[in-house]
Coordinates of C-alpha atoms in Angstrom, one line a residue:
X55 CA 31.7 13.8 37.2
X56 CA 30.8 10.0 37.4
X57 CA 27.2 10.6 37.3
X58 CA 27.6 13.2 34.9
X59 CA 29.0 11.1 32.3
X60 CA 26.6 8.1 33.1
X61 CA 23.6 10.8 32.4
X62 CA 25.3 11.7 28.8
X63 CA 26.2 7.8 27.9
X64 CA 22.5 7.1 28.7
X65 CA 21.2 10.0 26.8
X66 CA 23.5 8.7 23.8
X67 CA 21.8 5.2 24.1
X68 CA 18.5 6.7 23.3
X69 CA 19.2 8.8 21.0
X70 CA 20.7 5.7 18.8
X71 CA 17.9 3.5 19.7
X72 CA 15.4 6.4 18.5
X73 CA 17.5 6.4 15.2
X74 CA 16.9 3.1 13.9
X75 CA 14.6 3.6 11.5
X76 CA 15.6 3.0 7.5
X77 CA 17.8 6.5 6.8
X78 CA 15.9 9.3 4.7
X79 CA 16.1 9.7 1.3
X80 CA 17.3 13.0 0.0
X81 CA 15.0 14.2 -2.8
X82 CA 15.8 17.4 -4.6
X83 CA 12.7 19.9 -5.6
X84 CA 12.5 21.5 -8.9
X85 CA 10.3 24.2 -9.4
X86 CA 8.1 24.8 -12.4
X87 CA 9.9 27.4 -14.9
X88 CA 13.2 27.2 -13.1
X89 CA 16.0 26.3 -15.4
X90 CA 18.2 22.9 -14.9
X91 CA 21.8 23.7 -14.1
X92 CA 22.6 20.0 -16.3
X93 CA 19.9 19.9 -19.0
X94 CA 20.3 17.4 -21.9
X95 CA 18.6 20.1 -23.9
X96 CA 18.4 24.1 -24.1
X97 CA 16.1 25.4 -21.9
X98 CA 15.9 28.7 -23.9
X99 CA 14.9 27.2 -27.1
X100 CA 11.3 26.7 -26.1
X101 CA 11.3 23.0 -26.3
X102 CA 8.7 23.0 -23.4
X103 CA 6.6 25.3 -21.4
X104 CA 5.0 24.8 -17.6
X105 CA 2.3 26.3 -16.2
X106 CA 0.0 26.9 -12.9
X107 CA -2.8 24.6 -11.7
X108 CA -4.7 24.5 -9.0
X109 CA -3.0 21.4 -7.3
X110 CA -5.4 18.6 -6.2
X111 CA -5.6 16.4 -2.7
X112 CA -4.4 12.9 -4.0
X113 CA -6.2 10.3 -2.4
X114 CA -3.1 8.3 -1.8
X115 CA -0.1 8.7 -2.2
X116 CA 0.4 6.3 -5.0
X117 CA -1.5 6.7 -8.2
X118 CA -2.2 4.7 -11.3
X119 CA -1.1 6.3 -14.8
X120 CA -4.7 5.8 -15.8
X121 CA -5.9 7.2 -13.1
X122 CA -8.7 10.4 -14.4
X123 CA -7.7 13.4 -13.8
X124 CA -4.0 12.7 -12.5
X125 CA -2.9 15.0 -15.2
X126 CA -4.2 18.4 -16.5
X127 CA -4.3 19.1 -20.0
X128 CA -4.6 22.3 -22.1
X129 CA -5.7 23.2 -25.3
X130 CA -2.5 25.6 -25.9
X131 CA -0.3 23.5 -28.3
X132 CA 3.0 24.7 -26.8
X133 CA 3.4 22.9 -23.4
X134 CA 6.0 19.8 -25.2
X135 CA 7.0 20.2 -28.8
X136 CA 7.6 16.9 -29.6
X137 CA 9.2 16.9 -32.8
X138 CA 11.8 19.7 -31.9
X139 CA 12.9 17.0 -29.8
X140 CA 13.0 14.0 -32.0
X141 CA 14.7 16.3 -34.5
X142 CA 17.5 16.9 -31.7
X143 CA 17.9 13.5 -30.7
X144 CA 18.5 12.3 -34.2
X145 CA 21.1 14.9 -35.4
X146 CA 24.3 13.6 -35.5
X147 CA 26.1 16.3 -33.8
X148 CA 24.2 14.9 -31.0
X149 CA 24.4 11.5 -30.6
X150 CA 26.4 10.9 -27.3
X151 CA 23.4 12.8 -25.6
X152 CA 21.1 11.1 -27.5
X153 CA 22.8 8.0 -26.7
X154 CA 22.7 8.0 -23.1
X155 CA 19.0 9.6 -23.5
X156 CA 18.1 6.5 -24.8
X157 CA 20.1 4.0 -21.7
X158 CA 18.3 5.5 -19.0
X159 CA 14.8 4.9 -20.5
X160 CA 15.8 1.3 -21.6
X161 CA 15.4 1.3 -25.4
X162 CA 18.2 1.7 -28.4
X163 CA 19.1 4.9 -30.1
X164 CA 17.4 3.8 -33.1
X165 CA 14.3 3.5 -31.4
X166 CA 13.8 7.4 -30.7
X167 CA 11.5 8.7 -33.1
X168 CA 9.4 5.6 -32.6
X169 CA 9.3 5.9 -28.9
X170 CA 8.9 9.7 -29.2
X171 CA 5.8 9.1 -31.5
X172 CA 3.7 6.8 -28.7
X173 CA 4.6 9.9 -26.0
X174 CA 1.4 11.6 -24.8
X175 CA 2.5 15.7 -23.1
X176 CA 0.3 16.7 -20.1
X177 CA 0.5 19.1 -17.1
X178 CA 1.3 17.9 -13.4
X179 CA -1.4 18.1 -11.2
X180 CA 0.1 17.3 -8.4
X181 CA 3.8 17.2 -6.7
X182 CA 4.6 14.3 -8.2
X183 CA 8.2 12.0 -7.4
X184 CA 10.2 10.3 -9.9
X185 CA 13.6 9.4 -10.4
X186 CA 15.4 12.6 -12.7
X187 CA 18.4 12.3 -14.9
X188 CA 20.9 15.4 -15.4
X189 CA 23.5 15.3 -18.4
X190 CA 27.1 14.9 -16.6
X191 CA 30.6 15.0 -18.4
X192 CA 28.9 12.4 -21.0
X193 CA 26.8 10.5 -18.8
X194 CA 23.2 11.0 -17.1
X195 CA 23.2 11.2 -13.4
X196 CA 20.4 10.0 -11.8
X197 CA 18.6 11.7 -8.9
X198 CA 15.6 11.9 -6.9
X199 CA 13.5 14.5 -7.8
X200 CA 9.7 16.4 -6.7
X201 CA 8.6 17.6 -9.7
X202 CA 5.8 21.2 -9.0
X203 CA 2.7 20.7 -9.9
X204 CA 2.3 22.6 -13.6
X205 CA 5.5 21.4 -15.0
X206 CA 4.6 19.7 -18.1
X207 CA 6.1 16.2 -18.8
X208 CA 5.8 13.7 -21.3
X209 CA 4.3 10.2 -20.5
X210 CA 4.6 6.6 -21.9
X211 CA 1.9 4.4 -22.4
X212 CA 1.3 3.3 -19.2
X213 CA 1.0 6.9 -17.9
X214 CA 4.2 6.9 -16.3
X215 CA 6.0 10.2 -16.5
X216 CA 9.0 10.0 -19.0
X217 CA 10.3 13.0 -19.8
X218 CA 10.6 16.4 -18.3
X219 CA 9.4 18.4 -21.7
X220 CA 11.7 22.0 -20.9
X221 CA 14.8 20.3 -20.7
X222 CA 14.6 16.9 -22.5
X223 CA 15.7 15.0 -19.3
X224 CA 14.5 11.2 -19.3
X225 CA 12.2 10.5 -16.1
X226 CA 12.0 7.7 -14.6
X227 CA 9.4 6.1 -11.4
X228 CA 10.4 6.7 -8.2
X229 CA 11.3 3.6 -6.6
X230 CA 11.7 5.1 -2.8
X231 CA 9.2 5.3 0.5
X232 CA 7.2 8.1 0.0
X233 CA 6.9 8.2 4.0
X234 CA 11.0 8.2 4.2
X235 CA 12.2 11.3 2.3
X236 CA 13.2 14.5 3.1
X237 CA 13.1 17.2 0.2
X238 CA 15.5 19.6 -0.1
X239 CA 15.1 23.1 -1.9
X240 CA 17.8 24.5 -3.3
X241 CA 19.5 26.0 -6.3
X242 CA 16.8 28.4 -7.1
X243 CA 14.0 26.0 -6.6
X244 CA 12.6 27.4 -3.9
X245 CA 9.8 26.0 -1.9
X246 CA 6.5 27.0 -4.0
X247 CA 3.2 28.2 -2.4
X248 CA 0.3 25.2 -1.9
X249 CA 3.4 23.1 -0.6
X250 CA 1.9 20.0 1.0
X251 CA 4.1 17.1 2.2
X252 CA 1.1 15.1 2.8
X253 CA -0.2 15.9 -0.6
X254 CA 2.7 14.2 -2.6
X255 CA 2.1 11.2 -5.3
X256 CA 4.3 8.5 -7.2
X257 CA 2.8 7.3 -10.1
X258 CA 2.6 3.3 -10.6
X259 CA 2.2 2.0 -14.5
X260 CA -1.6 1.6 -15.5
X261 CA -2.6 -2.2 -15.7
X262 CA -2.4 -2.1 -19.4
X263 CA -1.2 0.4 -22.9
X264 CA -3.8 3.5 -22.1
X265 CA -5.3 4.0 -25.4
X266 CA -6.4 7.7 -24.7
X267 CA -5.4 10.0 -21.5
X268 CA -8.9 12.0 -19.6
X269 CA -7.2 14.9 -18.6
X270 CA -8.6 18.1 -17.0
X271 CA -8.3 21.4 -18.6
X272 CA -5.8 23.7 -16.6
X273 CA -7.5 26.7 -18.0
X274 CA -11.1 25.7 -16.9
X275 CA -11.7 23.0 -14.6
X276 CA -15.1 22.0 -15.5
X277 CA -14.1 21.0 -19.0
X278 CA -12.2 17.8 -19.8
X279 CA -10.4 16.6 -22.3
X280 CA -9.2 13.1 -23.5
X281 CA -6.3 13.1 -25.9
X282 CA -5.7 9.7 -27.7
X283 CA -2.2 8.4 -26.3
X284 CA 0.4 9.7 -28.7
X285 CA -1.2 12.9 -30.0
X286 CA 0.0 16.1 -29.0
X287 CA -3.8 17.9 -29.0
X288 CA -4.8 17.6 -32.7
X289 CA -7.4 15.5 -31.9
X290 CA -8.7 16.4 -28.3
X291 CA -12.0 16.1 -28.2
X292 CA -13.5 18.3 -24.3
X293 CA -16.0 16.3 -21.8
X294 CA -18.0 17.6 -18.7
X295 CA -16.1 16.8 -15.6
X296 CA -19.8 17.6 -13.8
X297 CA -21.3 15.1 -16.0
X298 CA -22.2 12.3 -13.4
X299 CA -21.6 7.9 -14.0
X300 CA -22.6 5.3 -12.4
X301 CA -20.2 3.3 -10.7
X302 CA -20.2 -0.2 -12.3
X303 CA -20.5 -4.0 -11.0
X304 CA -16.6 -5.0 -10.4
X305 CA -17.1 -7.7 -7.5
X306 CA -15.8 -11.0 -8.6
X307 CA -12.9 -9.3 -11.3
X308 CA -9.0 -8.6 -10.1
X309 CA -8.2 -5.4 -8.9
X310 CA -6.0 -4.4 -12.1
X311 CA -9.5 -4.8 -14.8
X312 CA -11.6 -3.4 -11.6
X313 CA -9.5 -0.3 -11.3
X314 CA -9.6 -0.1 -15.6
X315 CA -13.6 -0.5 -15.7
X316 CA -13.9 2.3 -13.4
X317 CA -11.1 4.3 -15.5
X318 CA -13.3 3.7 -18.4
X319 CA -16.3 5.5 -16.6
X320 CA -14.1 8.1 -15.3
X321 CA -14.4 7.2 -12.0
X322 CA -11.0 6.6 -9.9
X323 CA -9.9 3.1 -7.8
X324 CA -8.9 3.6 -4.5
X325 CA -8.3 0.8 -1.7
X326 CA -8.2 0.8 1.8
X327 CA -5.1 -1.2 2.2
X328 CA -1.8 -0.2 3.5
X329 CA -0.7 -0.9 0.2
X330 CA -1.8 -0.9 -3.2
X331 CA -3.5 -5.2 -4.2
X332 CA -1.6 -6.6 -6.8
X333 CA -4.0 -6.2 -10.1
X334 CA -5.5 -10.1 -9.8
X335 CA -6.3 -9.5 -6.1
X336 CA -9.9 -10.5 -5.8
X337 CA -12.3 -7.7 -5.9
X338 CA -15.8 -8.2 -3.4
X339 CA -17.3 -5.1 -3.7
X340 CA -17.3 -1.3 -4.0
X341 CA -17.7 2.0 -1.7
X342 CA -20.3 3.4 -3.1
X343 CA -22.4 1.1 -3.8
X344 CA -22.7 -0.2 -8.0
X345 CA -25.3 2.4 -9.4
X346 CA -24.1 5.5 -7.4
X347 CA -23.4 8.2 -9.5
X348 CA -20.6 10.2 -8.9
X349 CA -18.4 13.0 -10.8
X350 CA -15.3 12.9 -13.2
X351 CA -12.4 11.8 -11.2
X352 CA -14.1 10.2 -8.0
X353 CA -13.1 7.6 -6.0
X354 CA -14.8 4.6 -5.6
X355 CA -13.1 2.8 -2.7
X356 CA -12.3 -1.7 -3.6
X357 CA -12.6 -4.3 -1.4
X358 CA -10.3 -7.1 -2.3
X359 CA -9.5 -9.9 -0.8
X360 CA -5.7 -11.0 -0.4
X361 CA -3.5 -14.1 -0.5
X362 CA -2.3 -15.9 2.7
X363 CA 1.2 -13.9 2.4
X364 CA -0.9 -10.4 2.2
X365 CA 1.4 -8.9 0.4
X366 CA 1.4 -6.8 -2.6
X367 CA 3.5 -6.4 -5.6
X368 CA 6.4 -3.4 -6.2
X369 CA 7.6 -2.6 -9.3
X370 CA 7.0 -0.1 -8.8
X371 CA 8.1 0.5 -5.9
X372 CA 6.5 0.0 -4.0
X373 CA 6.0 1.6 -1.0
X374 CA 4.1 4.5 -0.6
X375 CA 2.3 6.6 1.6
X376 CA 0.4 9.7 1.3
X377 CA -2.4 11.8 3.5
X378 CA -5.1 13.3 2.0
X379 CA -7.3 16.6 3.0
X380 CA -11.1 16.5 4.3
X381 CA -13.8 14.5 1.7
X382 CA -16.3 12.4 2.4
X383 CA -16.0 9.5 3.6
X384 CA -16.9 5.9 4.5
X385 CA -16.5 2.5 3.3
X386 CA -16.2 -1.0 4.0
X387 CA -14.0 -2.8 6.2
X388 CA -12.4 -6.4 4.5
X389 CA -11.3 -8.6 7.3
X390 CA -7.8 -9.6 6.9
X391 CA -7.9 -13.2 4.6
X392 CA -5.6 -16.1 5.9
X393 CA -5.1 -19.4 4.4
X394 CA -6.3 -19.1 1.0
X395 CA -4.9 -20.7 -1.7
X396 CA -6.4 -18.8 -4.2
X397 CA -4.0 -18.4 -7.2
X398 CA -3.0 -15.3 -7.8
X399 CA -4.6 -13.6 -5.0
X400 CA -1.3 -13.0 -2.8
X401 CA 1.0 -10.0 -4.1
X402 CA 3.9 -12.3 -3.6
X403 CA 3.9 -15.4 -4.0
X404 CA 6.5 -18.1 -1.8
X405 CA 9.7 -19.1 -3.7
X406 CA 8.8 -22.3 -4.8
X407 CA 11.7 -24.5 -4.7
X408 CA 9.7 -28.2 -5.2
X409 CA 6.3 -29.9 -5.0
X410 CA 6.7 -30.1 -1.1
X411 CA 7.5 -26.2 -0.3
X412 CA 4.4 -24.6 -2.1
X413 CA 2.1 -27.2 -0.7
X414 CA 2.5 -25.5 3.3
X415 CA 3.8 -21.8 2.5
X416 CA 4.3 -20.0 5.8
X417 CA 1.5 -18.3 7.0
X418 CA 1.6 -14.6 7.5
X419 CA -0.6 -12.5 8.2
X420 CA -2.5 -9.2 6.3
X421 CA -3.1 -6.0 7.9
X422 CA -6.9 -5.5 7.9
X423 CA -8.5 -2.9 5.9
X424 CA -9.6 0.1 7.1
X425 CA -12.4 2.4 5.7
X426 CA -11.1 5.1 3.0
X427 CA -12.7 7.6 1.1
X428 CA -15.4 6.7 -1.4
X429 CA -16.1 9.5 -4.5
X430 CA -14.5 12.8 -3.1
X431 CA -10.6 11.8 -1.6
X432 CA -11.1 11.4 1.8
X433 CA -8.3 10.6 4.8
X434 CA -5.4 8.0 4.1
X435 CA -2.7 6.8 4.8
X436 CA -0.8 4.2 3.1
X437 CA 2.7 2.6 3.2
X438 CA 3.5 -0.4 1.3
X439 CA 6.3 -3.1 2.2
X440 CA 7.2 -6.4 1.4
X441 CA 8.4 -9.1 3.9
X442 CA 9.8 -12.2 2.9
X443 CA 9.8 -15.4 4.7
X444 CA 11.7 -19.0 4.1
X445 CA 9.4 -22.2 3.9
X446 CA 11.0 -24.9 6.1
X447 CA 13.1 -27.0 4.1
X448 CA 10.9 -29.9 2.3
X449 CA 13.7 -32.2 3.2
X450 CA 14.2 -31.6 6.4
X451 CA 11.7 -34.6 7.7
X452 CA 13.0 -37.4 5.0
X453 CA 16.3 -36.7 6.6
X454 CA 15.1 -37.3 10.4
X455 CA 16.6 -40.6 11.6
X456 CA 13.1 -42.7 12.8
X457 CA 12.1 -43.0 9.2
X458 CA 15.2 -44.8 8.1
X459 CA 14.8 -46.7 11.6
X460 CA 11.3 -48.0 11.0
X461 CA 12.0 -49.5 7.2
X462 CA 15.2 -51.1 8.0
X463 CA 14.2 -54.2 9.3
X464 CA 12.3 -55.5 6.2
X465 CA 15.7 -54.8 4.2
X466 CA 17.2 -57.2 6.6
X467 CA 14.6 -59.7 6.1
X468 CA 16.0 -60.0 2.4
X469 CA 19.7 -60.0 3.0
X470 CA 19.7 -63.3 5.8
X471 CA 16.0 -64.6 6.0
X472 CA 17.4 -67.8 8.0
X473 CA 19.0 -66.3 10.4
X474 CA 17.5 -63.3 11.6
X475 CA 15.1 -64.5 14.3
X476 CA 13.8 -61.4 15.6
X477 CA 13.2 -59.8 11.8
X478 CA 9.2 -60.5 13.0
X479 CA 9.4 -58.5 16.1
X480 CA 10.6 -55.0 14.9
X481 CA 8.1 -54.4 12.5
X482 CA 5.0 -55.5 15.0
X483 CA 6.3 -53.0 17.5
X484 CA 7.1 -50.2 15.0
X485 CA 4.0 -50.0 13.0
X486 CA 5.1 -48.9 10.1
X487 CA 1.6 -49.1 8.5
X488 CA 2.4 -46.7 5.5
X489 CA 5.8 -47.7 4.8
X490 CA 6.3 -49.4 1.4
X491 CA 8.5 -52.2 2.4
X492 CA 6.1 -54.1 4.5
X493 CA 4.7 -55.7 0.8
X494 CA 8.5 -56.3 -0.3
X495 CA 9.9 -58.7 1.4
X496 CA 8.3 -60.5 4.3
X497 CA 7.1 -63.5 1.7
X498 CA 10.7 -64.7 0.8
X499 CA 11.6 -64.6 3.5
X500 CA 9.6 -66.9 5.3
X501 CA 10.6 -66.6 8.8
X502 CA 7.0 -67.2 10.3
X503 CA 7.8 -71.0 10.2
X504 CA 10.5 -70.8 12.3
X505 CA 10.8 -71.0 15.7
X506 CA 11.1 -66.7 16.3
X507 CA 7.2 -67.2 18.0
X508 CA 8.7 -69.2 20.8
X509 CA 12.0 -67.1 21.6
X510 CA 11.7 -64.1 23.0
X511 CA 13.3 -61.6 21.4
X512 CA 12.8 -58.4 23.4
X513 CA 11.2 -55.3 21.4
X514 CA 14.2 -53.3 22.2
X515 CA 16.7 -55.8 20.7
X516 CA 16.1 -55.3 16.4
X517 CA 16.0 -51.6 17.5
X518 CA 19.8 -51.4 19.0
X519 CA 21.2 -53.7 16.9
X520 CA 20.7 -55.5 13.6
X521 CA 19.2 -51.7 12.0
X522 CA 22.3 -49.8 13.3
X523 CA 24.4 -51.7 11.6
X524 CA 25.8 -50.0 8.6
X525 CA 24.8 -53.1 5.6
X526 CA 21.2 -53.0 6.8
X527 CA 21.2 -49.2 6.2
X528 CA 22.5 -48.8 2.9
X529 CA 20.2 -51.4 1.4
X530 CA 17.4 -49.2 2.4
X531 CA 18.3 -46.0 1.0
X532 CA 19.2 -48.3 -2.6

């Protein structure tokens, strides 16, 4: 029975030692064209419709919102109608729901129609995370939510997804570790073929206000369109996606413009970090090569190079992983870069608390790169997480005691000059080359004509007595 027990208390020790790990979030999956059970608005009315894509392989599992082709588009004008919505968030018989509609995406009530107005609809393209919002006894609640691929969504200007078109409920980032969560299905959202945990994506706010979106066309994938940001489809104008660009010179600009030149060619940024740099990380080159040309919504892998903390920035959230499926792949591998005091190069900076603490920051180190996918997505894996450190205390050496010890004696020079014989022996044994006082006091005091040279006052002797003393002590520190 003894040995029985011991066997069963052992077996409990591991299990708790296996279980350490940060505890998994509990994400809730909503299908495309299921029904809310806590919509702000009506499902039936038609405010918005979904539809089925062919989901894509993410290269990571954190995207940009100007990333081309994170979002599909269609030329059908009745995925998000836009101004059924505005007209039910300004009628009065509204207005607690419209109220609250307005606190969770951090703007006033009377900025609706305005903030509507700047709101671009598109079609998922992937499972994508965010933080949802049911409509609760008068209040939103929030919850963690995988949005299907084909769900169409509205998205702010920064191409983050803002709100979920069929039922009018405000999105907002997810904020969790995409490597931590475990999804549940439930309430009629069950789990939908092309399911990929691997293949899910958070979406990160573009570097700057996306002027027009480069979607790709649900219906047929070899057509694109870009829709100016704010416009419901009026003025789409369709693109190639076989059409082929050249990847352009980025070495020597910061991730954030880097990843935004590319954007602009329709290429996509990808990085072979285990996070994403923070948008003035240094870019040193590009995988391909500048002068490749590649299709509509390939990635071109950066290499940047990373502050002595080698950490990266969150806001969004920052940590993030995802897998991706077979591509091609290769790249270049950036040696980890320690020391540098580059501004602006280190995600997060060290608390700087005085002159002294952000002169020595504490080294840490960055993980070293490792080669992604360049042009088609390729394998990755990336997790993102931020460590902190303390600097030591800038004080702590002024308020050691052999400081105080060594610039004593001159003070007590000043105070009795006649009769302080061994006032010439301390500071010949200390050294105190550097300390200020040594140009003080030693001419007023004139001691050297004395008889001190002919004593002999023992090195030891200023040391244990006349700078212990208390007077001597506070006329140094005055």
């Amino acid at each position: 029975m003894v040995r029985r027990l011991g066997i069963l208390l052992v077996c409990a020790l591991v299990l708790s030692g296996c279980d350490r790990g940060p505890q998994l979030l509990t994400v809730k999956a909503v299908a495309a064209r299921v029904p809310s059970l806590a919509p702000f608005f009506d499902e039936e009315s038609g405010l918005g419709h979904d539809s089925t894509v062919r989901r894509q392989q993410p290269h990571s599992g954190l995207q940009a919102g100007n990333t081309p082709g994170l979002y599909g588009g269609t030329r059908k004008p009745t995925i998000c109608d836009v101004n059924r919505l505005k007209k039910f968030l300004t009628d009065p018989r509204n207005d607690r729901k419209a109220h609250v509609w307005a606190q969770v995406l951090k703007i006033s009530q009377d900025e609706i129609p305005a903030y509507l107005d700047r709101l671009t609809p598109v079609l998922l393209r992937h499972d994508t995370l965010v933080q949802n919002h049911d409509y609760k006894k008068g209040r939103a609640t929030p919850f963690n939510s995988l949005l299907e691929a084909g769900i169409a969504i509205l998205v702010d200007e920064q191409g983050l997804p803002a709100v979920k078109c069929s039922c009018g409920n405000p999105l907002r980032p997810f904020t969790g570790d995409t490597s931590r969560i475990s999804v549940k299905f439930e309430n009629g959202n069950k789990k939908w073929d092309g399911y990929d945990r691997a293949s899910l994506v958070a979406v990160k706010p573009a570097p700057r206000r996306i002027e027009q979106l480069a979607l790709v066309d649900v219906d047929n994938p070899d057509r694109g369109i870009t829709r100016p940001a704010g416009t419901t489809g009026a003025h789409d104008s369709p693109f190639d996606t076989h059409e082929r660009h050249k990847v352009p010179e980025v070495a020597g600009m910061g991730f954030g413009d880097a990843s935004q030149r590319l954007a602009d060619k329709g290429l996509a940024a990808a990085y072979g970090e285990k996070g994403p740099p923070p948008d003035d990380a240094r870019v040193t080159g590009s995988d391909p090569a500048p002068g490749t040309e590649l299709e509509f919504g390939e990635y071109v892998t950066l290499s940047v190079e990373r502050g002595a903390a080698g950490k990266t920035g969150r806001g969004s959230g920052d940590g993030t992983t995802g897998k991706t499926g077979e591509g091609r792949t290769g790249g270049t591998s950036t040696p980890p870069t320690s020391g540098s005091t580059t501004p602006g190069e280190s995600g997060q900076p060290p608390p700087s608390s005085g002159g002294a603490t952000t002169s020595s920051p504490p080294p840490a180190s960055s993980p070293p790169s490792s080669a992604t996918s360049g042009g088609a997505p390729g394998a990755s894996k990336s997790s993102g997480s931020s460590e902190s450190s303390e600097p030591p205390p800038a004080s702590s050496a002024s308020a050691s005691s052999p400081p105080p010890a060594v610039s004593s004696p001159p003070p007590a020079v000043s105070s009795s000059p006649p009769t302080s014989r061994p006032v010439t022996s301390a500071p010949v044994t200390s050294a105190p080359v550097t300390s200020a006082p040594v140009t003080s006091a030693p001419a007023t005091a004139q001691p050297v004509t004395s008889d001190p040279v002919t004593s002999d006052p023992v090195a030891s002797d200023p040391v244990a007595s006349d700078p212990v003393a208390g007077d001597p002590i506070s006329t140094t520190t005055a």
